[in-house]
PDB file of C-alpha atoms in Angstrom:
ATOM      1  CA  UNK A   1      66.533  90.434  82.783  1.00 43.00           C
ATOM      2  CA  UNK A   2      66.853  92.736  85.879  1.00 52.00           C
ATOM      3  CA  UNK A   3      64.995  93.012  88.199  1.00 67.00           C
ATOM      4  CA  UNK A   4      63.826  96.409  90.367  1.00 90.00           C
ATOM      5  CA  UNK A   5      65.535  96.237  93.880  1.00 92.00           C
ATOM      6  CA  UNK A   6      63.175  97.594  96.465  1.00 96.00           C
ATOM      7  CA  UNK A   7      64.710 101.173  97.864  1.00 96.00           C
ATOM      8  CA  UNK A   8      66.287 100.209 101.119  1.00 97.00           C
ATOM      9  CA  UNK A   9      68.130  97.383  99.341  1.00 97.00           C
ATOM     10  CA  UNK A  10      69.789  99.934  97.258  1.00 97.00           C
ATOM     11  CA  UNK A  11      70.502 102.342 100.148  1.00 97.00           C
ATOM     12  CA  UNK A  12      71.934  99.447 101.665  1.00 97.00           C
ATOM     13  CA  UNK A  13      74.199  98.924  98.333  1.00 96.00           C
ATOM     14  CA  UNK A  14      75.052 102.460  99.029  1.00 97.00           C
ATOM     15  CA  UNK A  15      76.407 102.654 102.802  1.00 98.00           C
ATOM     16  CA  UNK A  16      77.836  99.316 102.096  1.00 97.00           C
ATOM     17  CA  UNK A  17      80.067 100.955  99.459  1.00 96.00           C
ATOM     18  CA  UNK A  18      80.833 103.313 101.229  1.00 97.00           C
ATOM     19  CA  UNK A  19      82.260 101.784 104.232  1.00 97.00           C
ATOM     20  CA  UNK A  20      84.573  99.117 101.922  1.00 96.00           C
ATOM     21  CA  UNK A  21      85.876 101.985  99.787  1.00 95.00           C
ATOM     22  CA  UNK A  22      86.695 103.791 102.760  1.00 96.00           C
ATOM     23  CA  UNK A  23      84.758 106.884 102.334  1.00 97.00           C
ATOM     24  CA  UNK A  24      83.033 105.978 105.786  1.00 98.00           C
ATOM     25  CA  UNK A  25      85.865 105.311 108.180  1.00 97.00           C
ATOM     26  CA  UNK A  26      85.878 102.356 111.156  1.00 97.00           C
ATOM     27  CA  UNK A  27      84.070 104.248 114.197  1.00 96.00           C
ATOM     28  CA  UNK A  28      83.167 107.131 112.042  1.00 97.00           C
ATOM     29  CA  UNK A  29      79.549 107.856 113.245  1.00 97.00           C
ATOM     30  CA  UNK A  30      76.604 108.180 110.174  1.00 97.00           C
ATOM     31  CA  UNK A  31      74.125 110.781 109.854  1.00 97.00           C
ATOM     32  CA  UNK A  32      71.293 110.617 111.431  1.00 95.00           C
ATOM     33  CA  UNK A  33      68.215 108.414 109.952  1.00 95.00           C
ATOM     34  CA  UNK A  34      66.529 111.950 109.757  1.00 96.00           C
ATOM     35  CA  UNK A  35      69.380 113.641 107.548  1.00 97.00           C
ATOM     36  CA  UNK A  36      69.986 109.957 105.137  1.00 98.00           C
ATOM     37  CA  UNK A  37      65.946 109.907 104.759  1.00 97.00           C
ATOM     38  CA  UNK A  38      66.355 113.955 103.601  1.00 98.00           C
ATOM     39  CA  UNK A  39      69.728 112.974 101.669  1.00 97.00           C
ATOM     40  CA  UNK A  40      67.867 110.034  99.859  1.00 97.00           C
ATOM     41  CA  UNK A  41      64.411 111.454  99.465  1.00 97.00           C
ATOM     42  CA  UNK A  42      62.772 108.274 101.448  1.00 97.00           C
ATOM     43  CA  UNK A  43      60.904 107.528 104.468  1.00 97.00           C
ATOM     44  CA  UNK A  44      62.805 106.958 107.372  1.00 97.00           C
ATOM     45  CA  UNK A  45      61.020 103.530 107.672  1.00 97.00           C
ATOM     46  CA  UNK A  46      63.338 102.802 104.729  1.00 97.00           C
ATOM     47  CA  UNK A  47      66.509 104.331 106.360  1.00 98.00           C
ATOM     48  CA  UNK A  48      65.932 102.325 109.243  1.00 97.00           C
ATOM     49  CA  UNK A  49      65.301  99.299 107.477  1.00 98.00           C
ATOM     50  CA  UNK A  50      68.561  99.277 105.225  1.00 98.00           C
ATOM     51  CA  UNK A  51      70.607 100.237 108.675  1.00 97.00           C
ATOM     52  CA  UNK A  52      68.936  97.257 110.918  1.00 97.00           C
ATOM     53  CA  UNK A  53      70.384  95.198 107.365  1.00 97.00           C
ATOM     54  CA  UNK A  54      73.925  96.460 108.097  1.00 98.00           C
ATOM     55  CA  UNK A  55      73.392  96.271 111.395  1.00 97.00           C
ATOM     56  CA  UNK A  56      73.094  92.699 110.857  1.00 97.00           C
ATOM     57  CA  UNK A  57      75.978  92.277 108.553  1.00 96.00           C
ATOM     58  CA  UNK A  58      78.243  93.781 111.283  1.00 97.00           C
ATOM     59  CA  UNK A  59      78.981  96.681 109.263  1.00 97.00           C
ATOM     60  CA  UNK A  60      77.446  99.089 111.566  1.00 98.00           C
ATOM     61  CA  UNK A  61      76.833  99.270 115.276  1.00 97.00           C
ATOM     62  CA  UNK A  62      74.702 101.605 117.432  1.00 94.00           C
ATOM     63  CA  UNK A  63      74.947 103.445 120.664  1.00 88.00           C
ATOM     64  CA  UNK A  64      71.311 104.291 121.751  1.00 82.00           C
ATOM     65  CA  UNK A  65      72.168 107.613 122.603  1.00 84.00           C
ATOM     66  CA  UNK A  66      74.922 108.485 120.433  1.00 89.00           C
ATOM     67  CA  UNK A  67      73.400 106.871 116.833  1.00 93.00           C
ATOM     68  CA  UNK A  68      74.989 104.709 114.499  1.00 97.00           C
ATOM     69  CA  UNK A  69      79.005 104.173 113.973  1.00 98.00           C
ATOM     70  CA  UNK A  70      80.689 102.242 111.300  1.00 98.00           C
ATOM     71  CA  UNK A  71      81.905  98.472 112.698  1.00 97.00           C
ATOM     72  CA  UNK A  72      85.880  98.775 113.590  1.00 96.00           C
ATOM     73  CA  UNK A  73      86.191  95.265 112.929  1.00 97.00           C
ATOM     74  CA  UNK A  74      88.678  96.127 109.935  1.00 96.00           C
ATOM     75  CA  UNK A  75      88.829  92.436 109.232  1.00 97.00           C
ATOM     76  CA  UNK A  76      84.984  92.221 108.139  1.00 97.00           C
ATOM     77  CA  UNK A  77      85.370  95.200 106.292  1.00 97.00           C
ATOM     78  CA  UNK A  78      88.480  93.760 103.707  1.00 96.00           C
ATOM     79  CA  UNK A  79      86.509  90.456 103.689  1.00 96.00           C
ATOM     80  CA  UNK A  80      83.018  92.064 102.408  1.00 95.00           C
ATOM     81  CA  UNK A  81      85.077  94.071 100.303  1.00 95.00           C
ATOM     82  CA  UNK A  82      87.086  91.196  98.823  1.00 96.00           C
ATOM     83  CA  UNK A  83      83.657  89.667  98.032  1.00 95.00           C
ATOM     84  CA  UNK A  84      82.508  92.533  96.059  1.00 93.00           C
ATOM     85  CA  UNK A  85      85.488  92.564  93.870  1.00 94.00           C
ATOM     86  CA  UNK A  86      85.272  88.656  92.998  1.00 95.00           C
ATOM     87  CA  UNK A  87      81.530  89.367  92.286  1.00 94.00           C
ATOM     88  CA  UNK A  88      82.769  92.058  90.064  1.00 92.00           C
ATOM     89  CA  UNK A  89      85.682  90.481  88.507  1.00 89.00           C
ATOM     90  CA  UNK A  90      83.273  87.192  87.736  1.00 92.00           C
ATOM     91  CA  UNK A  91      80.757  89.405  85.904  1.00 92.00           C
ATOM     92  CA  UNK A  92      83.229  91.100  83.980  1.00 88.00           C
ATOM     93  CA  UNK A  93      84.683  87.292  82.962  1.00 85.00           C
ATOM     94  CA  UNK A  94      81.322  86.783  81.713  1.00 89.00           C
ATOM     95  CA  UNK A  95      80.907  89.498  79.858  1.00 89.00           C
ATOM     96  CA  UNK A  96      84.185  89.145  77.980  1.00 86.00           C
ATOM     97  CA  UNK A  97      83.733  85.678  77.555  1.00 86.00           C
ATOM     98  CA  UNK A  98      79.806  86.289  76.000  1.00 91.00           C
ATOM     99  CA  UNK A  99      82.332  88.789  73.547  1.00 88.00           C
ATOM    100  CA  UNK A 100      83.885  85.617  72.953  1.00 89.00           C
ATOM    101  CA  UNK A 101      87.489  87.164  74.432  1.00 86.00           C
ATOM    102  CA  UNK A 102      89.596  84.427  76.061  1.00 81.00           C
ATOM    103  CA  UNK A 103      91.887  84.923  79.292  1.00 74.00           C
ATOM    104  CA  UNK A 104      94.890  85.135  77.123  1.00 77.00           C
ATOM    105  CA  UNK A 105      93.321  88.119  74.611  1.00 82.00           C
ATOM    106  CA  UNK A 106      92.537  89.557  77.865  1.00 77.00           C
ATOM    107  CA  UNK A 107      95.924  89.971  79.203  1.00 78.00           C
ATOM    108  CA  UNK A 108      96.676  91.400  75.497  1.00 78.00           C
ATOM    109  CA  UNK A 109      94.008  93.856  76.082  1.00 76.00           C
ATOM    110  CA  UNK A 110      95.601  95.315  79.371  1.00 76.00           C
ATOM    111  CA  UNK A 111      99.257  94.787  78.544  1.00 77.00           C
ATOM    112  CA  UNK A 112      98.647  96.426  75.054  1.00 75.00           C
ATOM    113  CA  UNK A 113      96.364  99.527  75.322  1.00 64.00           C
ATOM    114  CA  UNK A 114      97.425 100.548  71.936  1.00 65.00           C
ATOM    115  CA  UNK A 115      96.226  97.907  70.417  1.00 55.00           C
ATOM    116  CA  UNK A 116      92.921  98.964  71.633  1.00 53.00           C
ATOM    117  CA  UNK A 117      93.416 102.776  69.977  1.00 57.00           C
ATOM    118  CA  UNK A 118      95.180 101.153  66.676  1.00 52.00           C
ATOM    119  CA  UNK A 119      91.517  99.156  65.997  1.00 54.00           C
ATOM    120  CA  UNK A 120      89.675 102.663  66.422  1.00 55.00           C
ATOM    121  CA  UNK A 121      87.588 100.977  69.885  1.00 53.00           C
ATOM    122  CA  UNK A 122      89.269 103.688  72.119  1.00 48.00           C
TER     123      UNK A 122
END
C-alpha cells in the first residue's frame, strides 16, 4: 500500500539525495527558490517549504543575502547518508526474504553471477 507523498516532501527526497551522493557539494550554494520552483514545475511556497525542512535537518544553511548553501558539516552528511543505505539495504532484506532467499543464497547470488545467467533470470 503506498501512499502519495505531498510535493515538497519529494523535493525534499530530491535535494537530500543530492547532497549525500555528492552531486551538491559542502558550501556549494543552490539555485534560487525561483529557478528550483521553474526546474520542478511548483509553487515556490513548495520550494520554500521543502528548503525550511532541510534547513532544519542541517543539511542546508542560508545567508539572507547570498541564498541557500549546502551544510559543510561533512559529518552530518555521511551520517544521513549512512541512514539511507541501512533503510535501503533493510528493504531489500525484505524483499528477498518475502522471495523466500536466505542470507546464505544471497551471498551465492553476488559471488556467483553466472548462476544467475545459467537459470535464464539475467
Amino acid at each position: 500500500m503506498e501512499t502519495t507523498l505531498p510535493t515538497y516532501i519529494k523535493i525534499m527526497q530530491i535535494i537530500r539525495q543530492e547532497i549525500v551522493s555528492g552531486i551538491l557539494e559542502p558550501n556549494q550554494k543552490i539555485e534560487s527558490i525561483k529557478e528550483l520552483a521553474k526546474k520542478y514545475k511548483v509553487n515556490p511556497n513548495t520550494i520554500q517549504r521543502a528548503l525550511v525542512n532541510l534547513e532544519e535537518e542541517g543539511l542546508l544553511r542560508s545567508n539572507r543575502t547570498a541564498g541557500k548553501y549546502v551544510t559543510d558539516n561533512k559529518l552530518l552528511i555521511k551520517s544521513i547518508r549512512y541512514k539511507e543505505a541501512r533503510k535501503v539495504t533493510e528493504e531489500f532484506i525484505s524483499n528477498l526474504e518475502h522471495l523466500g532467499i536466505q542470507p546464505d543464497e544471497l551471498v551465492r547470488l553476488f559471488a556467483e553471477p553466472e548462476l544467475s545467467r545459467v537459470m535464464g533470470t539475467a
